[in-house]
Tab-separated table of C-alpha atoms in Angstrom:
chain	number	residue	atom	x	y	z
A	640	MET	CA	-0.163	0.126	0.083
A	641	HIS	CA	1.063	3.829	-1.029
A	642	LYS	CA	2.375	5.685	1.763
A	643	ARG	CA	-0.083	8.257	0.364
A	644	SER	CA	-2.719	6.262	1.169
A	645	LEU	CA	-1.709	5.166	4.454
A	646	VAL	CA	-1.432	8.767	5.475
A	647	LEU	CA	-5.061	9.691	4.255
A	648	ILE	CA	-6.434	6.840	6.170
A	649	ALA	CA	-5.191	8.360	9.193
A	650	VAL	CA	-6.005	11.945	8.736
A	651	THR	CA	-9.643	10.052	8.422
A	652	VAL	CA	-9.683	7.935	11.266
A	653	ALA	CA	-8.329	11.097	13.614
A	654	ALA	CA	-11.273	13.177	12.200
A	655	LEU	CA	-14.068	10.830	12.767
A	656	SER	CA	-13.096	10.280	16.111
A	657	ALA	CA	-12.650	13.834	16.935
A	658	ALA	CA	-16.181	14.569	15.783
A	659	PRO	CA	-18.855	15.896	18.559
A	660	ALA	CA	-21.737	13.458	19.537
A	661	SER	CA	-24.641	14.581	17.303
A	662	ALA	CA	-27.083	13.208	20.635
A	663	GLY	CA	-27.076	15.178	23.707
A	664	ALA	CA	-28.237	12.319	26.200
A	665	ALA	CA	-25.986	13.358	28.832
A	666	LEU	CA	-27.274	17.291	28.808
A	667	VAL	CA	-28.972	18.238	32.343
A	668	PHE	CA	-30.989	21.318	33.431
A	669	SER	CA	-28.558	22.678	35.953
A	670	GLU	CA	-30.130	26.120	36.847
A	671	ILE	CA	-33.345	28.250	36.136
A	672	MET	CA	-34.330	31.878	36.284
A	673	TYR	CA	-37.777	31.980	35.796
A	674	ASP	CA	-39.139	35.025	38.154
A	675	LEU	CA	-36.743	38.043	38.630
A	676	PRO	CA	-37.664	41.129	40.895
A	677	GLY	CA	-40.325	43.442	38.728
A	678	ASN	CA	-39.942	43.011	34.703
A	679	ASP	CA	-39.498	39.041	33.957
A	680	THR	CA	-39.263	40.402	29.912
A	681	ASP	CA	-36.025	39.835	28.009
A	682	ARG	CA	-34.575	38.353	31.321
A	683	GLU	CA	-35.190	34.828	31.887
A	684	TRP	CA	-32.940	32.155	31.316
A	685	VAL	CA	-31.937	28.781	31.455
A	686	GLU	CA	-28.488	26.853	32.191
A	687	VAL	CA	-27.546	23.156	30.653
A	688	VAL	CA	-24.067	21.562	31.532
A	689	ASN	CA	-22.817	18.831	29.627
A	690	CYS	CA	-22.336	15.817	31.997
A	691	GLY	CA	-20.696	13.062	29.816
A	692	PRO	CA	-17.598	12.055	28.499
A	693	ASP	CA	-18.475	12.777	24.328
A	694	ALA	CA	-18.811	16.506	22.593
A	695	ILE	CA	-21.828	17.438	21.963
A	696	ALA	CA	-22.766	20.110	18.796
A	697	ILE	CA	-26.119	21.881	18.708
A	698	ALA	CA	-27.464	22.498	15.191
A	699	THR	CA	-28.940	26.106	15.252
A	700	GLY	CA	-31.646	27.465	12.556
A	701	SER	CA	-34.325	26.445	11.625
A	702	GLY	CA	-33.812	23.534	9.602
A	703	SER	CA	-35.266	20.338	10.021
A	704	GLY	CA	-32.680	18.598	12.617
A	705	SER	CA	-31.968	21.961	14.090
A	706	TRP	CA	-32.668	22.499	18.391
A	707	ARG	CA	-35.402	23.695	19.825
A	708	PHE	CA	-36.244	24.808	22.810
A	709	ASN	CA	-39.575	23.956	24.595
A	710	ASP	CA	-40.778	25.620	27.634
A	711	GLY	CA	-44.632	24.699	26.145
A	712	ALA	CA	-44.118	25.552	22.635
A	713	ASN	CA	-40.777	25.006	20.395
A	714	HIS	CA	-38.732	27.714	19.813
A	715	ILE	CA	-35.546	27.422	17.400
A	716	LEU	CA	-32.085	28.609	18.779
A	717	ASN	CA	-29.776	31.350	16.826
A	718	ASP	CA	-26.442	31.372	16.618
A	719	PRO	CA	-24.198	32.014	20.168
A	720	VAL	CA	-23.478	35.094	20.647
A	721	GLN	CA	-20.532	34.061	22.534
A	722	GLY	CA	-19.285	30.599	22.600
A	723	SER	CA	-19.569	27.793	20.439
A	724	THR	CA	-21.986	25.515	19.104
A	725	THR	CA	-20.058	22.479	20.149
A	726	LEU	CA	-20.211	21.281	24.301
A	727	ASN	CA	-17.483	19.303	25.619
A	728	GLN	CA	-17.594	17.708	28.885
A	729	ASN	CA	-18.551	19.721	31.880
A	730	ASN	CA	-19.009	22.994	29.458
A	731	VAL	CA	-21.930	25.450	30.000
A	732	LEU	CA	-24.994	26.362	27.701
A	733	ILE	CA	-26.698	29.185	28.236
A	734	LEU	CA	-30.110	30.148	26.983
A	735	THR	CA	-31.745	33.235	27.225
A	736	ALA	CA	-34.756	35.728	26.390
A	737	ASP	CA	-32.124	38.221	25.268
A	738	ALA	CA	-28.670	37.653	25.092
A	739	PRO	CA	-27.295	41.669	24.700
A	740	THR	CA	-29.649	42.445	28.153
A	741	PHE	CA	-28.521	39.045	29.848
A	742	LEU	CA	-24.410	39.754	29.300
A	743	ALA	CA	-25.433	43.082	30.215
A	744	GLU	CA	-26.822	41.809	33.260
A	745	HIS	CA	-23.970	39.250	33.840
A	746	PRO	CA	-20.691	40.529	32.328
A	747	GLY	CA	-17.479	38.035	32.042
A	748	VAL	CA	-20.424	34.982	32.338
A	749	PRO	CA	-18.305	32.037	30.894
A	750	GLY	CA	-20.053	29.143	28.381
A	751	THR	CA	-21.752	29.342	25.494
A	752	VAL	CA	-24.746	31.681	25.308
A	753	MET	CA	-27.674	31.694	23.040
A	754	ASP	CA	-30.992	33.591	21.860
A	755	THR	CA	-34.332	31.991	22.079
A	756	VAL	CA	-37.587	33.085	22.565
A	757	MET	CA	-38.348	32.421	26.355
A	758	ASN	CA	-41.798	32.398	28.199
A	759	LEU	CA	-40.911	30.854	31.763
A	760	LYS	CA	-43.989	30.809	33.983
A	761	ASN	CA	-43.899	32.000	37.554
A	762	THR	CA	-46.230	29.293	39.140
A	763	SER	CA	-45.200	25.901	36.886
A	764	SER	CA	-43.704	24.557	34.018
A	765	THR	CA	-41.946	21.843	32.297
A	766	LEU	CA	-39.140	23.045	30.026
A	767	GLN	CA	-37.125	19.958	26.698
A	768	LEU	CA	-34.458	20.824	25.208
A	769	ILE	CA	-34.795	18.805	22.030
A	770	ASP	CA	-32.162	17.482	19.176
A	771	GLY	CA	-34.202	17.202	15.495
A	772	GLY	CA	-37.579	15.468	17.188
A	773	ALA	CA	-35.308	13.845	20.598
A	774	VAL	CA	-35.876	15.030	23.907
A	775	VAL	CA	-32.613	15.317	25.232
A	776	ALA	CA	-32.934	16.894	28.504
A	777	THR	CA	-35.696	17.716	30.474
A	778	THR	CA	-37.096	18.746	33.407
A	779	ALA	CA	-40.301	20.638	35.633
A	780	TYR	CA	-40.415	23.531	38.044
A	781	ASP	CA	-42.742	24.783	40.734
A	782	SER	CA	-42.708	28.296	42.536
A	783	GLY	CA	-43.397	26.394	45.932
A	784	MET	CA	-39.717	24.879	45.700
A	785	GLY	CA	-38.693	28.770	45.812
A	786	ALA	CA	-36.894	31.646	44.151
A	787	LYS	CA	-40.239	33.368	43.731
A	788	GLY	CA	-39.752	36.787	42.453
A	789	ASN	CA	-36.824	37.332	45.030
A	790	GLY	CA	-33.872	37.482	43.001
A	791	ARG	CA	-32.447	34.211	43.225
A	792	SER	CA	-32.468	31.489	41.031
A	793	LEU	CA	-33.618	27.267	41.022
A	794	GLU	CA	-30.245	25.453	41.175
A	795	ARG	CA	-29.598	21.631	41.204
A	796	ALA	CA	-26.300	20.491	43.426
A	797	ASP	CA	-23.696	18.390	41.559
A	798	PRO	CA	-25.906	17.694	38.351
A	799	CYS	CA	-23.695	15.352	36.847
A	800	THR	CA	-22.983	12.973	39.897
A	801	ASN	CA	-26.852	13.508	40.872
A	802	PRO	CA	-28.821	14.491	37.666
A	803	THR	CA	-32.231	13.330	39.331
A	804	ALA	CA	-30.877	16.202	42.707
A	805	PRO	CA	-34.354	17.902	43.593
A	806	TRP	CA	-34.490	21.870	42.560
A	807	GLN	CA	-33.579	24.101	45.323
A	808	GLU	CA	-33.401	27.980	45.717
A	809	GLY	CA	-29.612	29.380	45.216
A	810	SER	CA	-28.158	31.360	47.944
A	811	THR	CA	-26.507	33.866	45.399
A	812	ASP	CA	-29.215	36.987	44.244
A	813	GLY	CA	-29.001	36.965	40.529
A	814	GLY	CA	-28.279	33.282	40.182
A	815	THR	CA	-24.563	31.648	39.178
A	816	PRO	CA	-24.462	31.722	35.267
A	817	GLY	CA	-21.858	29.547	33.631
A	818	VAL	CA	-20.982	28.269	37.296
A	819	VAL	CA	-22.171	25.051	37.741
A	820	ALA	CA	-23.075	23.123	41.444
A	821	ALA	CA	-23.471	26.416	43.221
A	822	VAL	CA	-25.584	24.929	45.823
A	823	ALA	CA	-23.499	23.263	47.861
A	824	PRO	CA	-24.557	20.128	50.239
A	825	PRO	CA	-25.584	20.490	53.957
A	826	PRO	CA	-23.058	19.732	56.128
A	827	PRO	CA	-22.488	16.287	57.206
A	828	THR	CA	-23.876	15.393	60.233
A	829	PRO	CA	-20.717	15.111	62.716
A	830	PRO	CA	-20.669	11.592	63.709
A	831	PRO	CA	-21.265	10.369	67.743
A	832	PRO	CA	-18.059	10.849	69.764
A	833	GLU	CA	-16.723	6.756	70.363
A	834	PRO	CA	-16.626	5.546	73.683
A	835	ALA	CA	-13.891	5.761	76.015
A	836	SER	CA	-13.755	1.696	75.612
A	837	PRO	CA	-15.298	1.165	72.375
A	838	THR	CA	-16.000	-3.162	71.944
A	839	PRO	CA	-14.011	-4.770	69.286
A	840	PRO	CA	-16.224	-6.101	66.729
A	841	PRO	CA	-16.099	-9.640	66.694
A	842	PRO	CA	-13.879	-11.818	64.499
A	843	ASN	CA	-14.766	-11.968	60.570
A	844	SER	CA	-17.445	-9.683	61.336
A	845	SER	CA	-18.801	-7.164	58.799
A	846	ASN	CA	-21.383	-4.447	58.711
A	847	PRO	CA	-23.387	-4.263	55.291
A	848	GLN	CA	-24.825	-0.976	54.181
A	849	PRO	CA	-28.231	-1.217	53.360
A	850	PRO	CA	-28.807	-1.490	49.918
A	851	PRO	CA	-30.419	1.690	48.156
A	852	LYS	CA	-34.093	1.621	47.985
A	853	PRO	CA	-35.516	0.790	44.348
A	854	LEU	CA	-37.013	3.354	42.494
A	855	PRO	CA	-40.816	2.420	41.820
A	856	ARG	CA	-42.787	0.773	39.047
A	857	VAL	CA	-45.382	2.906	38.883
A	858	ALA	CA	-47.879	4.613	36.715
A	859	LEU	CA	-50.460	6.570	36.005
A	860	SER	CA	-54.256	4.321	35.053
A	861	GLU	CA	-57.095	6.617	35.315
A	862	PHE	CA	-58.554	9.603	36.048
A	863	LEU	CA	-62.023	11.757	36.461
A	864	PRO	CA	-61.670	15.056	35.114
A	865	ASP	CA	-65.588	15.959	35.032
A	866	PRO	CA	-67.300	13.715	37.258
A	867	VAL	CA	-71.604	14.046	37.268
A	868	GLY	CA	-72.260	16.541	40.037
A	869	ASP	CA	-69.990	18.661	42.152
A	870	ASP	CA	-66.177	18.500	40.446
A	871	ALA	CA	-64.589	19.560	43.530
A	872	LYS	CA	-65.629	16.386	45.709
A	873	GLY	CA	-65.964	13.774	42.833
A	874	GLU	CA	-62.076	14.219	40.836
A	875	TRP	CA	-59.825	11.649	41.792
A	876	ILE	CA	-56.496	10.750	39.895
A	877	GLU	CA	-55.566	7.078	40.003
A	878	ILE	CA	-51.718	5.777	39.866
A	879	MET	CA	-50.712	1.899	39.544
A	880	ASN	CA	-48.255	-0.399	41.004
A	881	LEU	CA	-46.572	-1.880	37.830
A	882	GLU	CA	-44.928	-4.751	40.153
A	883	ASN	CA	-46.014	-7.632	41.834
A	884	GLN	CA	-44.179	-6.287	45.918
A	885	GLU	CA	-44.792	-3.492	47.912
A	886	ALA	CA	-43.983	0.002	46.281
A	887	ASP	CA	-43.070	2.940	48.431
A	888	ILE	CA	-43.743	6.177	46.499
A	889	SER	CA	-42.909	8.920	49.382
A	890	GLY	CA	-42.039	11.875	47.828
A	891	LEU	CA	-43.365	11.540	44.065
A	892	MET	CA	-45.333	14.357	43.151
A	893	LEU	CA	-48.776	14.750	41.101
A	894	ASP	CA	-49.368	18.222	39.275
A	895	ASP	CA	-51.369	19.455	36.406
A	896	SER	CA	-50.543	22.142	33.431
A	897	THR	CA	-52.756	25.056	35.750
A	898	ALA	CA	-51.337	27.144	38.699
A	899	GLY	CA	-52.387	25.485	41.884
A	900	GLY	CA	-48.985	23.567	42.914
A	901	VAL	CA	-47.253	20.071	43.227
A	902	TYR	CA	-48.987	17.653	45.418
A	903	THR	CA	-46.183	15.485	47.125
A	904	PHE	CA	-46.981	12.021	48.295
A	905	PRO	CA	-45.843	12.065	52.155
A	906	ASP	CA	-43.922	9.674	53.657
A	907	LYS	CA	-44.409	6.084	53.730
A	908	THR	CA	-46.767	6.162	51.283
A	909	MET	CA	-46.957	2.521	49.792
A	910	ILE	CA	-49.284	0.876	47.350
A	911	ALA	CA	-49.593	-2.987	47.152
A	912	PRO	CA	-48.538	-5.087	44.877
A	913	SER	CA	-49.985	-4.882	41.653
A	914	GLY	CA	-52.637	-2.112	43.463
A	915	TYR	CA	-53.611	0.897	43.009
A	916	MET	CA	-53.590	4.292	44.604
A	917	LEU	CA	-56.715	6.500	44.128
A	918	VAL	CA	-56.081	10.584	45.026
A	919	PRO	CA	-59.300	12.530	45.210
A	920	ARG	CA	-59.014	16.109	44.519
A	921	ALA	CA	-59.898	16.549	47.843
A	922	VAL	CA	-56.079	15.619	49.144
A	923	SER	CA	-54.069	16.507	46.171
A	924	LYS	CA	-55.681	20.343	45.567
A	925	ILE	CA	-55.289	19.887	41.857
A	926	ALA	CA	-58.087	20.738	39.967
A	927	LEU	CA	-58.252	19.457	36.440
A	928	THR	CA	-59.359	21.805	33.697
A	929	ASN	CA	-62.421	20.096	31.403
A	930	THR	CA	-61.876	21.505	28.544
A	931	GLY	CA	-58.080	19.979	28.636
A	932	ASP	CA	-55.602	20.057	30.875
A	933	GLU	CA	-52.454	17.058	31.584
A	934	VAL	CA	-51.632	14.778	34.516
A	935	LYS	CA	-48.146	15.038	35.527
A	936	LEU	CA	-46.164	12.242	37.559
A	937	MET	CA	-42.949	13.124	38.495
A	938	TRP	CA	-39.753	11.610	40.775
A	939	PRO	CA	-38.952	14.062	43.460
A	940	SER	CA	-36.236	15.512	41.580
A	941	GLY	CA	-39.117	16.772	39.217
A	942	GLU	CA	-38.146	14.780	36.362
A	943	PHE	CA	-41.718	12.795	34.582
A	944	ILE	CA	-42.165	9.410	35.261
A	945	GLU	CA	-45.699	9.903	33.115
A	946	VAL	CA	-47.451	12.688	31.088
A	947	VAL	CA	-50.624	12.581	29.860
A	948	THR	CA	-52.251	15.313	28.049
A	949	PHE	CA	-56.314	14.701	27.065
A	950	GLY	CA	-58.674	17.111	25.630
A	951	LYS	CA	-62.484	18.360	26.351
A	952	ALA	CA	-63.402	16.177	29.192
A	953	PRO	CA	-67.466	14.254	28.332
A	954	GLU	CA	-68.900	14.831	32.073
A	955	GLY	CA	-69.111	11.284	33.764
A	956	ALA	CA	-65.826	9.703	31.447
A	957	ALA	CA	-62.672	8.769	33.078
A	958	TYR	CA	-59.705	8.834	31.007
A	959	ALA	CA	-58.154	5.647	31.109
A	960	LYS	CA	-55.146	3.456	29.927
A	961	GLU	CA	-55.891	0.096	28.187
A	962	ALA	CA	-53.316	-2.630	28.378
A	963	GLY	CA	-51.661	-1.818	25.461
A	964	GLY	CA	-51.089	1.201	26.824
A	965	SER	CA	-53.603	3.934	24.582
A	966	TRP	CA	-55.943	5.941	26.439
A	967	HIS	CA	-59.281	6.589	25.960
A	968	TRP	CA	-62.384	7.727	27.421
A	969	THR	CA	-65.038	5.540	29.327
A	970	TYR	CA	-68.193	5.924	31.197
A	971	GLN	CA	-67.469	3.376	33.314
A	972	PRO	CA	-64.734	4.820	35.779
A	973	THR	CA	-62.991	2.043	37.737
A	974	PRO	CA	-61.858	3.461	40.753
A	975	ALA	CA	-58.993	1.680	41.982
A	976	ALA	CA	-59.716	-1.342	40.105
A	977	THR	CA	-58.866	-2.814	36.641
A	978	ASN	CA	-59.897	-0.904	34.097
A	979	VAL	CA	-62.888	-1.201	31.793
A	980	PHE	CA	-64.101	0.776	28.615
A	981	ALA	CA	-67.824	1.071	28.082
A	982	GLU	CA	-70.157	3.760	25.449
A	983	LYS	CA	-72.547	5.977	27.234
A	984	GLN	CA	-75.392	4.376	28.176
A	985	ILE	CA	-78.555	6.602	29.925
A	986	ALA	CA	-80.684	5.082	32.415
A	987	PRO	CA	-83.933	6.369	32.507
A	988	LYS	CA	-84.889	8.657	35.598
A	989	THR	CA	-88.192	7.057	36.577
A	990	GLN	CA	-89.106	3.499	36.341
A	991	PRO	CA	-92.291	3.218	34.549
A	992	PRO	CA	-95.615	1.699	36.415
A	993	PRO	CA	-95.886	-2.025	35.726
A	994	ALA	CA	-98.920	-2.597	32.667
A	995	VAL	CA	-102.307	-3.560	33.761
A	996	PRO	CA	-102.518	-6.751	31.315
A	997	PRO	CA	-106.103	-6.459	29.630
A	998	PRO	CA	-109.062	-8.416	30.698
A	999	PRO	CA	-108.851	-12.156	28.680
A	1000	GLN	CA	-111.305	-11.804	25.463
A	1001	PRO	CA	-112.849	-15.186	24.115
A	1002	PRO	CA	-111.996	-15.123	20.433
A	1003	PRO	CA	-114.398	-14.775	18.109
A	1004	ASP	CA	-117.013	-17.197	16.796
A	1005	THR	CA	-116.452	-19.331	19.611
A	1006	GLU	CA	-118.886	-20.588	21.963
A	1007	SER	CA	-119.570	-20.250	25.741
A	1008	GLU	CA	-122.039	-22.299	28.076
A	1009	TYR	CA	-123.444	-20.030	30.418
A	1010	GLU	CA	-126.302	-21.733	32.911
A	1011	GLY	CA	-127.061	-24.460	30.414
A	1012	ARG	CA	-127.429	-22.320	27.302
A	1013	THR	CA	-125.185	-22.048	24.852
A	1014	GLU	CA	-124.528	-18.336	23.152
A	1015	THR	CA	-122.476	-17.796	20.174
A	1016	LEU	CA	-119.938	-14.936	20.563
A	1017	LEU	CA	-119.613	-12.628	18.333
A	1018	PRO	CA	-116.738	-10.146	17.934
A	1019	ALA	CA	-118.939	-6.928	19.324
A	1020	THR	CA	-119.669	-7.199	22.853
A	1021	LEU	CA	-122.871	-8.988	23.454
A	1022	SER	CA	-125.190	-8.154	27.253
A	1023	LEU	CA	-126.053	-10.990	29.154
A	1024	PRO	CA	-128.559	-11.273	32.081
A	1025	PRO	CA	-126.687	-11.594	35.215
A	1026	PRO	CA	-126.726	-14.624	37.298
A	1027	PRO	CA	-129.382	-15.765	39.125
A	1028	ILE	CA	-128.923	-14.412	42.663
A	1029	ALA	CA	-129.389	-17.464	44.329
A	1030	LYS	CA	-126.211	-18.481	43.333
A	1031	SER	CA	-123.631	-16.701	46.212
A	1032	GLN	CA	-120.311	-15.431	44.810
A	1033	PRO	CA	-117.676	-15.121	46.359
A	1034	THR	CA	-116.521	-12.241	48.072
A	1035	LEU	CA	-113.107	-10.178	47.110
A	1036	ALA	CA	-111.139	-8.818	50.201
A	1037	SER	CA	-110.468	-5.098	49.574
A	1038	PRO	CA	-107.168	-4.637	48.963
A	1039	SER	CA	-104.366	-3.024	51.666
A	1040	PRO	CA	-103.401	0.323	51.105
A	1041	GLU	CA	-99.642	-0.730	50.966
A	1042	ARG	CA	-100.308	-3.239	48.154
A	1043	ALA	CA	-103.288	-1.231	46.357
A	1044	GLY	CA	-100.425	1.771	45.911
A	1045	GLN	CA	-97.280	-0.210	46.011
A	1046	THR	CA	-95.759	2.333	48.598
A	1047	ALA	CA	-92.326	1.781	48.557
A	1048	VAL	CA	-90.784	1.410	51.488
A	1049	ALA	CA	-87.436	1.388	53.677
A	1050	ASN	CA	-86.129	-1.645	55.253
A	1051	PRO	CA	-85.250	0.189	58.665
A	1052	ASP	CA	-83.146	-3.125	59.323
A	1053	GLU	CA	-80.317	-1.797	56.165
A	1054	THR	CA	-78.102	0.867	57.048
A	1055	THR	CA	-78.786	4.249	55.040
A	1056	PRO	CA	-75.730	5.579	53.177
A	1057	ASN	CA	-76.815	9.020	52.835
A	1058	PRO	CA	-79.042	10.113	56.278
A	1059	THR	CA	-79.276	13.673	55.844
A	1060	SER	CA	-80.701	12.955	52.314
A	1061	SER	CA	-83.852	15.200	52.433
A	1062	ALA	CA	-85.132	12.376	48.647
A	1063	THR	CA	-88.322	10.815	49.994
A	1064	THR	CA	-88.379	6.981	49.583
A	1065	SER	CA	-90.747	7.613	46.082
A	1066	GLN	CA	-87.856	9.199	44.847
A	1067	LEU	CA	-85.437	6.893	45.981
A	1068	LEU	CA	-87.727	4.476	44.129
A	1069	ALA	CA	-87.610	6.181	41.374
A	1070	ALA	CA	-83.970	6.446	40.542
A	1071	THR	CA	-83.124	2.822	41.538
A	1072	LEU	CA	-83.698	-0.239	39.443
A	1073	PRO	CA	-84.990	-3.765	41.339
A	1074	GLY	CA	-82.253	-4.851	43.542
A	1075	GLN	CA	-79.686	-2.003	43.147
A	1076	PRO	CA	-78.649	0.351	45.701
A	1077	ALA	CA	-80.115	3.469	45.785
A	1078	ASN	CA	-78.184	6.828	45.036
A	1079	ILE	CA	-74.809	5.327	45.349
A	1080	PRO	CA	-72.903	4.691	42.089
A	1081	PRO	CA	-71.947	0.997	42.064
A	1082	TRP	CA	-68.313	1.910	41.371
A	1083	LEU	CA	-67.618	3.607	44.733
A	1084	LEU	CA	-69.184	0.350	46.607
A	1085	GLY	CA	-65.721	-0.673	48.472
A	1086	VAL	CA	-63.473	1.645	46.981
A	1087	GLY	CA	-60.561	2.668	49.414
A	1088	ILE	CA	-59.563	6.186	49.095
A	1089	LEU	CA	-56.145	8.465	49.814
A	1090	VAL	CA	-57.165	10.970	52.706
A	1091	GLY	CA	-54.748	13.399	54.537
A	1092	GLY	CA	-51.685	10.917	53.342
A	1093	ALA	CA	-53.654	7.733	54.881
A	1094	ILE	CA	-55.509	5.139	52.793
A	1095	VAL	CA	-58.722	4.708	54.411
A	1096	GLY	CA	-61.037	1.496	52.870
A	1097	GLY	CA	-64.180	2.098	53.789
A	1098	PHE	CA	-67.390	-0.058	52.550
A	1099	VAL	CA	-70.699	1.756	51.452
A	1100	SER	CA	-73.545	0.105	53.258
A	1101	ARG	CA	-76.819	-1.026	50.456
A	1102	PHE	CA	-79.922	0.907	51.261
A	1103	LEU	CA	-82.554	-1.628	49.614
A	1104	ILE	CA	-85.954	-0.504	48.283
A	1105	ARG	CA	-88.662	-2.894	48.596
A	1106	ALA	CA	-92.339	-3.029	47.292
A	1107	GLY	CA	-95.091	-3.934	49.920
């Protein structure tokens, strides 16, 4: 082989090995300035760091393979006004609503600075960095985490070592753009003093440390955005444990796309193996929007486990996940149970009175025997003489008032589920099918719910209606 060919091969290999990576799987959001004192216009910014060993190339502009920043809508990235489009390991990218304004407020900041359209909500939002359609970095924040209008930013301590570390308010006014790990971890607790004469461990003994708690495998499974009646009392969100062992969801968070805060599951919140956790609106304070909303399940760090988006909610229908993972509306909500998909069925509000069968009529052109005489029955009605008075006729007892009106009465031995209800017995009977509980949706019988962080299992007694 010629020497010239060997040189060309060596140059080609070196160029390929030095090419930056095209995917940003190692990118992590490390700082967010979402709510500044006074006017936020052109002053908001976010910081991203490359925690991986490979260089990452960022494609700017509006091309089909270029990158996008998403704060609820996709925005293109402009060419950097400072730095390079290639991020090496531990390099920082700062995305800002207006680069000149940012550099004027933060002179001498290190890292790459790029312009983009930015409108960070002061309540809560989800942020994404997208490479040609693939999400390479994502996070979520909420004003309850801190840095609300006080001039400080949300920061994540040592994001490259712990990319799921929770957001916390920084300690520096104006934030620390370009400087990673600005939030120092809390000082370690000093160990207790050793005793004067420590007892040596027995030979061949070991003190194994408990393994770290495994992350639970849970998912959203069903929610009811627009129940029939009062939404504040009827809305709920359901979470399913995907494993055959108990799942600890302490610290996990629920949220929607509107302002109102994030619900965090309290300590020692457990879901039974392959079981469900029902979270009513009265507990979570999350009010789902009937015209369309999002339901988000998140790790304690704010990273997403699952986000489900729905459109206008039909009244009384739940949005539920099928076995294949797709979501559909169903008019048979199944809180804390396997999902069932049913179309809307409208039951009559009242039960019609039983039809009284007409008296039997003899067929036409037949003969009937009457006191020894034979009469031919024609299609027209015949007036026959009454039978002799001498023949005694049995006297029918008058029906009792209860049997005559078929008055519905409640069994006093049964428990009334709603003793304060003002509905009359006839109203309960009119709204109840025979053999079914009155005014109690069947799916509420035997359902346990989460109340103030505790799972309360309660069974609603059936209120039976019977006639006579």
